[in-house]
mmCIF file of C-alpha atoms and ligand atoms in Angstrom:
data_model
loop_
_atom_site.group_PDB
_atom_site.id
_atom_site.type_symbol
_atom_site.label_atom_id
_atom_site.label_comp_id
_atom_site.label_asym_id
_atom_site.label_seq_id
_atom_site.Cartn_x
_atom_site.Cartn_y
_atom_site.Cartn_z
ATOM 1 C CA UNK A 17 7.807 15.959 -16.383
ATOM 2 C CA UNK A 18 7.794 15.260 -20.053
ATOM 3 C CA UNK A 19 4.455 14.548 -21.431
ATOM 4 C CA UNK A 20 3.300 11.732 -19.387
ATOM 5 C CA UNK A 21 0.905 12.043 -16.686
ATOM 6 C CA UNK A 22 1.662 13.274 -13.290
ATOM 7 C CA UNK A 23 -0.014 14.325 -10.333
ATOM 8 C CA UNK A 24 -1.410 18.104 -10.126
ATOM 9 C CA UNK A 25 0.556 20.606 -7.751
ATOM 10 C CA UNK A 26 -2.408 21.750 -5.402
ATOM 11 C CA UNK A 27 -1.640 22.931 -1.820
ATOM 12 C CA UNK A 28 -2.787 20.327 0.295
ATOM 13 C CA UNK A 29 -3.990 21.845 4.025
ATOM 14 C CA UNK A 30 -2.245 20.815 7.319
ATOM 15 C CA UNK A 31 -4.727 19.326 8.568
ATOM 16 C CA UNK A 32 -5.231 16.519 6.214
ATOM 17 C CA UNK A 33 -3.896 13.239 7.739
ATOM 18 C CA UNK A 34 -2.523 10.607 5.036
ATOM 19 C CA UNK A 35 -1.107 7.681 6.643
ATOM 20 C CA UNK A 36 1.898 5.798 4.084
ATOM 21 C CA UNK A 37 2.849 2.517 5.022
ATOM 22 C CA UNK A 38 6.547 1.750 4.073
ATOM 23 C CA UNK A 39 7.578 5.256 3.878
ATOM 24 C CA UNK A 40 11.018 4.905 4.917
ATOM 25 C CA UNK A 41 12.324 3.894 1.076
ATOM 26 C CA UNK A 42 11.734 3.518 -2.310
ATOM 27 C CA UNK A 43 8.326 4.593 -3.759
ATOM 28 C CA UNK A 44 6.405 4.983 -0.291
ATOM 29 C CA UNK A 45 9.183 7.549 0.526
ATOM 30 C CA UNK A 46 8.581 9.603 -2.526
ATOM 31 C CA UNK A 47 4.864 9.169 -1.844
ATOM 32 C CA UNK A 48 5.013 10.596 1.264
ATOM 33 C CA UNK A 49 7.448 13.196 0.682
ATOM 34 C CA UNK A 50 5.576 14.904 -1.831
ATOM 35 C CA UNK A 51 2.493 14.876 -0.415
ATOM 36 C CA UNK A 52 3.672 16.217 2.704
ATOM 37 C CA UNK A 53 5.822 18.727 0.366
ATOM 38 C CA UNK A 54 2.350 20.114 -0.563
ATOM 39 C CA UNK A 55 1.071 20.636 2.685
ATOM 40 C CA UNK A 56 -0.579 17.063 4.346
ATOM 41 C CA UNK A 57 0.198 16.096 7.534
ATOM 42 C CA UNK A 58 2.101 12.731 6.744
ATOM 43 C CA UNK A 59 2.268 9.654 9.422
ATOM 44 C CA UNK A 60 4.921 7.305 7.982
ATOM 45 C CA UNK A 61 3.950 3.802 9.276
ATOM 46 C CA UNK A 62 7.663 1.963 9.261
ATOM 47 C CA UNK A 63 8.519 -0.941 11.121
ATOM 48 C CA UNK A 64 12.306 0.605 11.765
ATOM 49 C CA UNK A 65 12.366 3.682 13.682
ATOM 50 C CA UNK A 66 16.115 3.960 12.901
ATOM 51 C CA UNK A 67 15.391 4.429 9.148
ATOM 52 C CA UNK A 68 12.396 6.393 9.067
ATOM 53 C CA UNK A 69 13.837 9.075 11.222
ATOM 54 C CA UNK A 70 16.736 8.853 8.722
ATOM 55 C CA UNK A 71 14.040 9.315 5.775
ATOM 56 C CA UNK A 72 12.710 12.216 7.557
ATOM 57 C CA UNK A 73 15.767 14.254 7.753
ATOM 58 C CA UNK A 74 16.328 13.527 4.117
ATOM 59 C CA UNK A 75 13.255 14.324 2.884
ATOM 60 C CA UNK A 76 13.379 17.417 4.885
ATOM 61 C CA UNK A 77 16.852 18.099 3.224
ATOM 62 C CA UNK A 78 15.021 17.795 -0.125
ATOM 63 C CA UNK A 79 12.172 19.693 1.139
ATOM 64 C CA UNK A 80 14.739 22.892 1.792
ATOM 65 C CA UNK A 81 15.963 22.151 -1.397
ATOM 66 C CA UNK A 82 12.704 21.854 -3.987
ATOM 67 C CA UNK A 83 11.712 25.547 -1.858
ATOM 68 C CA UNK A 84 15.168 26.794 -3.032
ATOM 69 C CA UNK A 85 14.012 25.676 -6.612
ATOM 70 C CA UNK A 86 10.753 27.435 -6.314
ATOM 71 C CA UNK A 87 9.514 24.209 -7.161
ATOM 72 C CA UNK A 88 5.480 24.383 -7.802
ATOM 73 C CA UNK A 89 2.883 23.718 -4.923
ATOM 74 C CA UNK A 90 5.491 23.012 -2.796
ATOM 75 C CA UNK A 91 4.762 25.162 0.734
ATOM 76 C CA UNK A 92 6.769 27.128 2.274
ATOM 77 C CA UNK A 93 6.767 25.707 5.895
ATOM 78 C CA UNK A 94 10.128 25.749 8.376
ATOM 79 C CA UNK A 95 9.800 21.870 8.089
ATOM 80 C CA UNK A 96 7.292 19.526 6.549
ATOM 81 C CA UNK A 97 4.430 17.789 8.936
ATOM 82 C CA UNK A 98 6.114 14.576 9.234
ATOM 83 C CA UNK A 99 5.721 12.282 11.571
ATOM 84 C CA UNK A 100 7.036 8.280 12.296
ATOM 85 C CA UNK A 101 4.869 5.902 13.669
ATOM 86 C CA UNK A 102 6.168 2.397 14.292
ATOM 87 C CA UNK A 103 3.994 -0.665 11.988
ATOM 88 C CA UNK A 104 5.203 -4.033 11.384
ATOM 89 C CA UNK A 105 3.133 -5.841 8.925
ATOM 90 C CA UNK A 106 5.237 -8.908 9.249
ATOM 91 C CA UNK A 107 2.945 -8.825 13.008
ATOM 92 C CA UNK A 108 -0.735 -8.718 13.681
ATOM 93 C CA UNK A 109 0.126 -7.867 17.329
ATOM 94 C CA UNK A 110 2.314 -4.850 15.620
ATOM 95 C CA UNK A 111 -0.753 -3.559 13.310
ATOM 96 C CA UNK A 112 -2.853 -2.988 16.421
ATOM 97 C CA UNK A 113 -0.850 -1.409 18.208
ATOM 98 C CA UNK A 114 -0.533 0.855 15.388
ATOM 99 C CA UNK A 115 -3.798 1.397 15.479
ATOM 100 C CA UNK A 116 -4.510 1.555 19.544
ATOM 101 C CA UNK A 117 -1.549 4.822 19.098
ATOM 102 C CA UNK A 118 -3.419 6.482 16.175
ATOM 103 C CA UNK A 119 -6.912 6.205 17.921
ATOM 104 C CA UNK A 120 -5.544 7.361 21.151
ATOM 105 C CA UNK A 121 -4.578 10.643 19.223
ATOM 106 C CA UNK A 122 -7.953 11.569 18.737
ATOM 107 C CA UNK A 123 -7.083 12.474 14.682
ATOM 108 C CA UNK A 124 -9.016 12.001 11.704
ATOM 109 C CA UNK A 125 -7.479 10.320 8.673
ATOM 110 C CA UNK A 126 -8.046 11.434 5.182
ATOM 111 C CA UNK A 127 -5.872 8.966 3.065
ATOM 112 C CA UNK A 128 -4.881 5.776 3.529
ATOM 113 C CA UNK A 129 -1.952 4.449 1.354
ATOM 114 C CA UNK A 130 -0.862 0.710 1.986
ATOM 115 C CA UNK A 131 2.088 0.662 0.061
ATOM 116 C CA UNK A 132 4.370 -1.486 2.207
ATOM 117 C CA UNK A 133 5.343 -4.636 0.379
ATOM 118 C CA UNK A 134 8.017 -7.313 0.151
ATOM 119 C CA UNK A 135 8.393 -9.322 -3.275
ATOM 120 C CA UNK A 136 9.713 -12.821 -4.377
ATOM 121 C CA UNK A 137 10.477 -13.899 -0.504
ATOM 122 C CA UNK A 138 11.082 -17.392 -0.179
ATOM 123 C CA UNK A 139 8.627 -19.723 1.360
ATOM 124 C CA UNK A 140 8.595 -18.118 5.420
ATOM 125 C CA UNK A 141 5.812 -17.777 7.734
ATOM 126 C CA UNK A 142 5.113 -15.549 10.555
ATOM 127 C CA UNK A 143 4.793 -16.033 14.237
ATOM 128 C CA UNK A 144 0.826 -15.698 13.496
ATOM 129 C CA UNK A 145 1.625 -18.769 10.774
ATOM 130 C CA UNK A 146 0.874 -17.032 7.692
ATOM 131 C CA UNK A 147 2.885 -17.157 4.654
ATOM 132 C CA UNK A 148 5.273 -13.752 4.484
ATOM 133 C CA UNK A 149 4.031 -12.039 1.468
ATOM 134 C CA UNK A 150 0.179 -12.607 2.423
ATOM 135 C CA UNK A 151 0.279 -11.228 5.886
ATOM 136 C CA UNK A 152 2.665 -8.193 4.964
ATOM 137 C CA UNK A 153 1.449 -7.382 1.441
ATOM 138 C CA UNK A 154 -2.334 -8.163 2.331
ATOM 139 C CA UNK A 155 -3.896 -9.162 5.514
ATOM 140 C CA UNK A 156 -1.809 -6.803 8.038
ATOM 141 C CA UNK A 157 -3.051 -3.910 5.526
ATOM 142 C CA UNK A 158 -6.158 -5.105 5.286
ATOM 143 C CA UNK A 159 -6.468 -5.270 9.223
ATOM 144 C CA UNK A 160 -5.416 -1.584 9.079
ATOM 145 C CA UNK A 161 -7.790 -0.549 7.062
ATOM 146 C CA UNK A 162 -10.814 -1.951 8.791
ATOM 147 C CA UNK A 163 -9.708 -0.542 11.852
ATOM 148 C CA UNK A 164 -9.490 2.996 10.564
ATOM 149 C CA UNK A 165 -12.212 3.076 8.443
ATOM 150 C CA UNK A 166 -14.770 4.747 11.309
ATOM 151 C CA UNK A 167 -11.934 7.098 11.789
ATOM 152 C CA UNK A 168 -12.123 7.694 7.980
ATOM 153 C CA UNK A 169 -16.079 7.598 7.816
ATOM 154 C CA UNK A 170 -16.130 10.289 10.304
ATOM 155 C CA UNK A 171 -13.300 12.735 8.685
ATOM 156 C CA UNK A 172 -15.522 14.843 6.101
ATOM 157 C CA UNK A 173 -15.610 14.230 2.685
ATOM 158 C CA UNK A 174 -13.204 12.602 0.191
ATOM 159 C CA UNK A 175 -11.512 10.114 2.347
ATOM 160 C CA UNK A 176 -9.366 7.346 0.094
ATOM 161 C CA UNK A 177 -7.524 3.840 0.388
ATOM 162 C CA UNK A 178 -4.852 3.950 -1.863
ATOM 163 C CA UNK A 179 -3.645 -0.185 -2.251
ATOM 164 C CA UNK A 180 -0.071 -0.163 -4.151
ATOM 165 C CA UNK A 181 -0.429 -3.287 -6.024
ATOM 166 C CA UNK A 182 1.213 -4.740 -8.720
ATOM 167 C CA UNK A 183 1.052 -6.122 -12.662
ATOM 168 C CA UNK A 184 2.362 -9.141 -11.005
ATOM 169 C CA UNK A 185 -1.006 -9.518 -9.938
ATOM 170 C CA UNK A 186 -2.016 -11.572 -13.379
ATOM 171 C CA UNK A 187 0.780 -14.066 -12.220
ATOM 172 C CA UNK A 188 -1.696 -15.426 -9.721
ATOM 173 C CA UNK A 189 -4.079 -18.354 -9.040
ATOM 174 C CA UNK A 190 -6.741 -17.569 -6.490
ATOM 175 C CA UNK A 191 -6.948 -21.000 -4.561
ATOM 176 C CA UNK A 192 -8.247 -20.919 -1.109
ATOM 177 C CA UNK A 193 -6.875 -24.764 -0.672
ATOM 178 C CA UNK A 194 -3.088 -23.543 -0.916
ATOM 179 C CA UNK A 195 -3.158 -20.002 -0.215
ATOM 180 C CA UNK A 196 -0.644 -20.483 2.573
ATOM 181 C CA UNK A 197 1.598 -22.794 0.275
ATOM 182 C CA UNK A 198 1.817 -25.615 2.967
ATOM 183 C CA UNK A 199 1.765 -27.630 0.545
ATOM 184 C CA UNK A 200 4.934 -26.933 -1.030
ATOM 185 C CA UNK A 201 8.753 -26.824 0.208
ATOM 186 C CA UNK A 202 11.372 -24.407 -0.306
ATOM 187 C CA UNK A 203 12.009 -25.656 -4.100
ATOM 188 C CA UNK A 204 8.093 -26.145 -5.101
ATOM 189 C CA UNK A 205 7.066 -22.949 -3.722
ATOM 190 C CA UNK A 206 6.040 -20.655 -6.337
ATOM 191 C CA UNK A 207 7.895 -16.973 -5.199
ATOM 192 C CA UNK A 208 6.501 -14.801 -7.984
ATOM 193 C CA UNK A 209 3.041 -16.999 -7.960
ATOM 194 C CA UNK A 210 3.094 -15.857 -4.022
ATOM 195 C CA UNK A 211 3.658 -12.457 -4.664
ATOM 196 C CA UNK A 212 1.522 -12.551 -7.161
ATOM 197 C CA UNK A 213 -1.703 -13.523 -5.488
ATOM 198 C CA UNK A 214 -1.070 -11.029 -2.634
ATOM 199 C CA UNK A 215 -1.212 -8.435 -4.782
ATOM 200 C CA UNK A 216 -4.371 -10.034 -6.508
ATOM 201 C CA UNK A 217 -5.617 -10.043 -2.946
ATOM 202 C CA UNK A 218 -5.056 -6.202 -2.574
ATOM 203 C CA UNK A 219 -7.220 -5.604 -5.815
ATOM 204 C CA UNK A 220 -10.063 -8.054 -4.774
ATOM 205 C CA UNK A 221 -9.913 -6.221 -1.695
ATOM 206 C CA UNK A 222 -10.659 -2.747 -3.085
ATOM 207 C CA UNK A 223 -13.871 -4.487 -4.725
ATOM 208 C CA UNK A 224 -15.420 -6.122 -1.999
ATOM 209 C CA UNK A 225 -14.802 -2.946 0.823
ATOM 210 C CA UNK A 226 -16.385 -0.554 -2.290
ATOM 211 C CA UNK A 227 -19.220 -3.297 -2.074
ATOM 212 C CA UNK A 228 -19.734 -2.192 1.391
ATOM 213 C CA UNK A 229 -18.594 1.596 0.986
ATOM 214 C CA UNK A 230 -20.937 2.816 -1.839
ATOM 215 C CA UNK A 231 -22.546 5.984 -0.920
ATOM 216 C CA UNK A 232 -20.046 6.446 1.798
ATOM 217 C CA UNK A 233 -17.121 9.375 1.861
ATOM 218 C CA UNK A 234 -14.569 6.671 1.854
ATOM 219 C CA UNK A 235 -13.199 5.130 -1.556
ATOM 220 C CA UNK A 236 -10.705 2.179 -2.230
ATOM 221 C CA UNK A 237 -8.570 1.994 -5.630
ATOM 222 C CA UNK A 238 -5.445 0.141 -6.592
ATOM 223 C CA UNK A 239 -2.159 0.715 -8.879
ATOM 224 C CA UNK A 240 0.912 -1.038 -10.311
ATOM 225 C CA UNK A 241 3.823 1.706 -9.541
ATOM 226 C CA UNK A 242 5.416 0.676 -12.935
ATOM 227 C CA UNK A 243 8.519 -1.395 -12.648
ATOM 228 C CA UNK A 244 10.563 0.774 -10.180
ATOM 229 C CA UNK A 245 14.711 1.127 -9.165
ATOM 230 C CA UNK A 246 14.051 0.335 -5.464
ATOM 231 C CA UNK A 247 15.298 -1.549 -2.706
ATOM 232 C CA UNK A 248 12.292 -4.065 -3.711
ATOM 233 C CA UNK A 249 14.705 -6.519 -5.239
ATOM 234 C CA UNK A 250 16.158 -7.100 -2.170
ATOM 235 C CA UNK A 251 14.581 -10.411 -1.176
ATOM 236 C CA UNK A 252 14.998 -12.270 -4.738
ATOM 237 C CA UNK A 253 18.472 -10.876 -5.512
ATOM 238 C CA UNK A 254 19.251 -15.081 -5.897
ATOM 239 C CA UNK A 255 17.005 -15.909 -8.441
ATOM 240 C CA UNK A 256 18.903 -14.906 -11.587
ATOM 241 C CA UNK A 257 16.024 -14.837 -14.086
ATOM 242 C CA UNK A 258 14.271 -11.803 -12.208
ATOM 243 C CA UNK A 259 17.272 -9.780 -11.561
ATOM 244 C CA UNK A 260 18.236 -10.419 -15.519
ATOM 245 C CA UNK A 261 14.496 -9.295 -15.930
ATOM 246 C CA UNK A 262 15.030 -5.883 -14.422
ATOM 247 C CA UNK A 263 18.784 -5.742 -16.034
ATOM 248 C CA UNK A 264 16.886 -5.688 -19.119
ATOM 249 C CA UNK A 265 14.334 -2.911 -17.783
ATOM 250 C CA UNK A 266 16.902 -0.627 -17.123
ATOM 251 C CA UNK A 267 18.517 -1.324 -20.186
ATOM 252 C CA UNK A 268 16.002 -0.399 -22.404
ATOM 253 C CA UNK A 269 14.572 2.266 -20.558
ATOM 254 C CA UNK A 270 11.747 1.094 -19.070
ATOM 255 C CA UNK A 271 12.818 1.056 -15.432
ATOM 256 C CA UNK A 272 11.285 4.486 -13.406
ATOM 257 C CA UNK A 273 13.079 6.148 -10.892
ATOM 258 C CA UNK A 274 11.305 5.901 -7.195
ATOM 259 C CA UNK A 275 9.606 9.202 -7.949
ATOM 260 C CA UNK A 276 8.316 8.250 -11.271
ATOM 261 C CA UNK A 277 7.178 5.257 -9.737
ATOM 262 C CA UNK A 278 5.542 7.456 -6.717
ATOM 263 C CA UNK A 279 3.270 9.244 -9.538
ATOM 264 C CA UNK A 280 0.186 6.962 -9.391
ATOM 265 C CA UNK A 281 0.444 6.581 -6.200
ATOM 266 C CA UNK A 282 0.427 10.733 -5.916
ATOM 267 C CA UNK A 283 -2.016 11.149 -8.065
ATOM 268 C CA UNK A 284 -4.730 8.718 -6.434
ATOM 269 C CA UNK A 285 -4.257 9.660 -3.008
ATOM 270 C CA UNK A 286 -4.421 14.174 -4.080
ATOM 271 C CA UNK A 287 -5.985 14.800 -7.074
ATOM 272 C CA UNK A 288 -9.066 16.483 -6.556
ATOM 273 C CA UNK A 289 -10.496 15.157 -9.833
ATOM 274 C CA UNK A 290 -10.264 11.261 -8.827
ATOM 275 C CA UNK A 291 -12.606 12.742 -5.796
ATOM 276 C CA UNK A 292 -15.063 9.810 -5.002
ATOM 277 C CA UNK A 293 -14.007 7.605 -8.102
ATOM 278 C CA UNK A 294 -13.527 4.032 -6.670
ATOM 279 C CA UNK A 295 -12.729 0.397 -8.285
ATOM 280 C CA UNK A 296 -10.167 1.814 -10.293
ATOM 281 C CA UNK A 297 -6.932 0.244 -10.783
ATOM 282 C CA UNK A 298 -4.509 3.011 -11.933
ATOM 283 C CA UNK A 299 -0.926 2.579 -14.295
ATOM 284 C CA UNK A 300 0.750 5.457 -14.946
ATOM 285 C CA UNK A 301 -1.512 7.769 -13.291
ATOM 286 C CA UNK A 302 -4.681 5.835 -15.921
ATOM 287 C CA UNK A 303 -7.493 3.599 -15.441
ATOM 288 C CA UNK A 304 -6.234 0.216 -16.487
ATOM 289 C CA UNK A 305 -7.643 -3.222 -16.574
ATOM 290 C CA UNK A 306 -6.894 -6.069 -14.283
ATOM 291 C CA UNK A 307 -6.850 -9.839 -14.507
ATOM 292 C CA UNK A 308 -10.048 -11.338 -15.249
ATOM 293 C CA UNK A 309 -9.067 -13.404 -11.675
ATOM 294 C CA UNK A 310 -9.736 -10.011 -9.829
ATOM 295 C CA UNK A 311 -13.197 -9.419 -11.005
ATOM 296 C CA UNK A 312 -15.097 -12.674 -9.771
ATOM 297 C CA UNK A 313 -17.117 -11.676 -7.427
ATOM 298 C CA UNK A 314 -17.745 -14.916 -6.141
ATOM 299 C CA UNK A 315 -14.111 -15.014 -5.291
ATOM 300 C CA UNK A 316 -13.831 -12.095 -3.897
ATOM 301 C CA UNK A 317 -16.601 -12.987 -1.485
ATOM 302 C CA UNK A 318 -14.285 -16.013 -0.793
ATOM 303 C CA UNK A 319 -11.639 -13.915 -0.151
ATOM 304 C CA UNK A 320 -13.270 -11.646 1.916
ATOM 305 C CA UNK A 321 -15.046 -14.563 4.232
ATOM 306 C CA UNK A 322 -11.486 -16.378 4.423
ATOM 307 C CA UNK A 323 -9.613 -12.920 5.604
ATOM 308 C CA UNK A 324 -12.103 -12.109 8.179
ATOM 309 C CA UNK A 325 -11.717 -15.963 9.504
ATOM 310 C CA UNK A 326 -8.079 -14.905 9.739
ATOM 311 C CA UNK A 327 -8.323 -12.297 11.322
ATOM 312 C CA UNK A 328 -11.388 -13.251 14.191
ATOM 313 C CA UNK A 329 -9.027 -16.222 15.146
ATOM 314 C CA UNK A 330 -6.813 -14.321 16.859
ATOM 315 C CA UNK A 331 -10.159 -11.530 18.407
ATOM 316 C CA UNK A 332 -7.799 -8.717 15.521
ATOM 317 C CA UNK A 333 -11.673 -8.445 14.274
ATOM 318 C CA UNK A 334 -14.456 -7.392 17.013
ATOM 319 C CA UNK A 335 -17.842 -7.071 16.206
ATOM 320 C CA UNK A 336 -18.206 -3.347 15.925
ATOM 321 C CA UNK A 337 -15.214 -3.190 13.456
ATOM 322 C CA UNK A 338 -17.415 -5.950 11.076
ATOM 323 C CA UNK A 339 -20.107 -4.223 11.084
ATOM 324 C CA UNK A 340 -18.226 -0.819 10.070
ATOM 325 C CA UNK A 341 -16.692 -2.807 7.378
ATOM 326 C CA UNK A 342 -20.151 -4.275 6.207
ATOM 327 C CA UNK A 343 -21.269 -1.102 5.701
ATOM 328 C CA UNK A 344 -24.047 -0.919 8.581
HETATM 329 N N1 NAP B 405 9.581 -1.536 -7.353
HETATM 330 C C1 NAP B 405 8.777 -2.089 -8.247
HETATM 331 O O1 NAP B 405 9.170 -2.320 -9.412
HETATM 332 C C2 NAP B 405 7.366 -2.412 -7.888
HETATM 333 C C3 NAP B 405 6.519 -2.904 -8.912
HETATM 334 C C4 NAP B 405 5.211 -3.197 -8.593
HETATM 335 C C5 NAP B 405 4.739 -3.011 -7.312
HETATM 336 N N2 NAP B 405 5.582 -2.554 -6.343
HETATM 337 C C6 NAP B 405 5.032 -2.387 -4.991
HETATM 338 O O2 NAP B 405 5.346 -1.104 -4.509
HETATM 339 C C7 NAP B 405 5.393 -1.126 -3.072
HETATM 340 C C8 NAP B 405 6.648 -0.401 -2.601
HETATM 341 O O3 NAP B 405 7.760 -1.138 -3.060
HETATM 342 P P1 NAP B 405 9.196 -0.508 -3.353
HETATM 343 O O4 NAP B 405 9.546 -0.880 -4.741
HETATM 344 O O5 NAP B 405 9.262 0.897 -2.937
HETATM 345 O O6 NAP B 405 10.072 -1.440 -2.398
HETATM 346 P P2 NAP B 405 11.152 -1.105 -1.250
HETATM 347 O O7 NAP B 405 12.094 -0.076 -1.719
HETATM 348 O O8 NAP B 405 11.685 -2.428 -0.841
HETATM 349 O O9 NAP B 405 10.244 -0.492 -0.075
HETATM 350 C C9 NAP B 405 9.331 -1.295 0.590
HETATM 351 C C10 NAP B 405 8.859 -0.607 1.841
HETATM 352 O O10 NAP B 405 8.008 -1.531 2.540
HETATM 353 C C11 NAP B 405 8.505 -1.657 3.864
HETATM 354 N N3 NAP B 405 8.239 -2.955 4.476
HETATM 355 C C12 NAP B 405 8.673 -4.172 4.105
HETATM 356 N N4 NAP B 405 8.297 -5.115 4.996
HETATM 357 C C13 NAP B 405 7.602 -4.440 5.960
HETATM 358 C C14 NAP B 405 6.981 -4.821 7.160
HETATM 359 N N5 NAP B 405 7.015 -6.088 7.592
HETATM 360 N N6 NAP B 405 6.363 -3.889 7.898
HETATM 361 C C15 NAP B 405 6.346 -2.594 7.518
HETATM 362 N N7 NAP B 405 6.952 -2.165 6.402
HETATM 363 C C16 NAP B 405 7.565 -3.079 5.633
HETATM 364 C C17 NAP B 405 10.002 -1.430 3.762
HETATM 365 O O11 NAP B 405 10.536 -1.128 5.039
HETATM 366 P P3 NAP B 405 12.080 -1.538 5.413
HETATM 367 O O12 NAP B 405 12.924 -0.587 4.665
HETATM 368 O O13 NAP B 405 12.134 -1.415 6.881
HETATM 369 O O14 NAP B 405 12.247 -2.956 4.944
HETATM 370 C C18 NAP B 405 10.009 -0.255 2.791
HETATM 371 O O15 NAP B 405 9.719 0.919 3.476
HETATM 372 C C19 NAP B 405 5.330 -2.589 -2.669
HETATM 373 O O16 NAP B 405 4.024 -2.893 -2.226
HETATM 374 C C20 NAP B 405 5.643 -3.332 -3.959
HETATM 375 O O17 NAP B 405 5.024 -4.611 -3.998
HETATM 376 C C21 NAP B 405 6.876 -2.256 -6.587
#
């Protein structure tokens, strides 16, 4: 591991529920795989069942494999407590049926990590008629997190929302006026500024719910992964300028592989010393600072009005689920 900071190797008990969104690939595949390779009980939340069963019998492969190495805090069960569920984020309709499925298990849920997340998509909407990269990268998670939270209030101590944001999130405006980007066409539309503010979203987020959760077993904090070799580049694989950007990374060393970009993301969800520590936005496994933006309260108010209004239009928000989230 070098001498940069990592997560500890503690044996994490079966029964400890951690629910990773995006699982299937990338950094929410190493996330979930080594947390379930120390003992969790792992839902992956994937929107293709195809892949995540494929992810599953890899990371099993790799389990058999790190046990062979004698690899620290890794357990030694026949096969790691995986387990797919299916979650669109690109659908509302999707997210609560998500969450109808977990409830109707009866489980408790420990950890939370919304790590699913598209980048730089062009300007696209979704049947619900928000823009792409808001919905998936924000609001769906957002929606799942409200839901869950009396699950979470009522699973013992040290419950945590883990919200995989991004450094991209100080190439934001927060503008309640355009933050569906009607305004703009396919050229105007600002991809990276788009991105951008979702993931500003996701950090204004973890303010306002701590707001509401102080005193409470559950805690929200937020990370940038680092810039990671993933399948993330997928949707901007046109726009030269970005894909020189990351040329460059890799070039000069900077680029992680998907488990060195999984470490934060590790770290905040297991390590026992992070136990109720809340507001923090983490890079590299540290406390870091975020854009000035993020810290208005005021706007995260805003925010926090405007998302609800989202979600009550279409009845994703009943009354008992506000008042969990308000704290009462
Ligand atoms: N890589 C980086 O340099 C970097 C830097 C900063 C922040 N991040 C953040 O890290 C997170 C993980 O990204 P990554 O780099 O690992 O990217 P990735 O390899 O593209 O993985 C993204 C994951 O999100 C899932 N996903 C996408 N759209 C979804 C939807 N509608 N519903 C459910 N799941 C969906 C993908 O599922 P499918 O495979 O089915 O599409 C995949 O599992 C993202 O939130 C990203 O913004 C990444």
């Amino acid at each position: 591991m070098g001498g940069h900071l990592s997560f500890p190797r503690a044996t994490l008990p079966k029964e400890r529920i951690v629910i990773v969104t995006g699982a299937n690939t990338g950094i929410g595949y190493e996330t979930a795989k080594w947390i379930a390779m120390m003992g969790a009980t792992v839902i992956l939340a994937c929107r293709s069942e195809e892949r995540a069963k494929e992810a599953m019998t890899r990371m099993n492969a790799e389990f058999e494999a790190e046990k062979d190495r004698k690899t620290e805090g890794v357990v030694d069960y026949s096969e790691l407590s995986i387990e797919f569920m299916k979650l669109d984020c690109a659908s509302l309709q999707s997210v609560m049926d998500f969450i109808k499925k977990f409830k109707e298990s009866g489980r408790q849920l420990h950890v939370l990590v919304c790590n699913a997340g598209i980048a730089l998509h062009k300007q696209a909407y979704t049947a619900e008629g928000y823009e792409l990269m808001f919905q998936v990268n924000y609001l769906s998670q957002y929606l799942l997190a409200a839901h869950l939270l009396p699950i979470m209030k009522t699973s013992g101590e040290d419950c945590r929302i883990v919200l995989v944001s991004s450094e991209a999130h100080r190439l934001s405006e927060f503008n309640l006026d355009r933050i569906q980007g009607k305004q703009f066409n396919e050229q105007s539309f600002g991809r990276m500024l788009f991105y951008g503010n979702s993931k500003l979203f996701q950090i204004m987020q973890m303010y306002s719910m701590n707001r509401r959760l102080l005193n409470s077993n559950v805690t929200v904090v937020s990370l940038h992964p680092g810039i990671v070799e993933t399948e993330v580049t997928r949707n901007f694989k046109d726009m030269t300028s970005m894909s020189l950007l990351l040329s460059v990374s890799k070039f000069f060393g900077k680029a992680k592989n998907p488990f060195e970009g999984a470490e934060t993301s590790i770290n905040a969800a297991v390590n026992s010393d992070l136990k109720g520590v809340r507001d923090v936005y983490y890079v590299d496994c540290k406390p870091s600072n975020v854009n000035s933006l993020a810290r208005n309260t005021q706007s995260q108010e805003s925010l926090w009005a405007y998302t609800q209004d989202c979600l009550k239009k279409g009845a994703f928000l009943p009354d008992d689920i506000v008042k969990c989230l308000e704290g009462e």
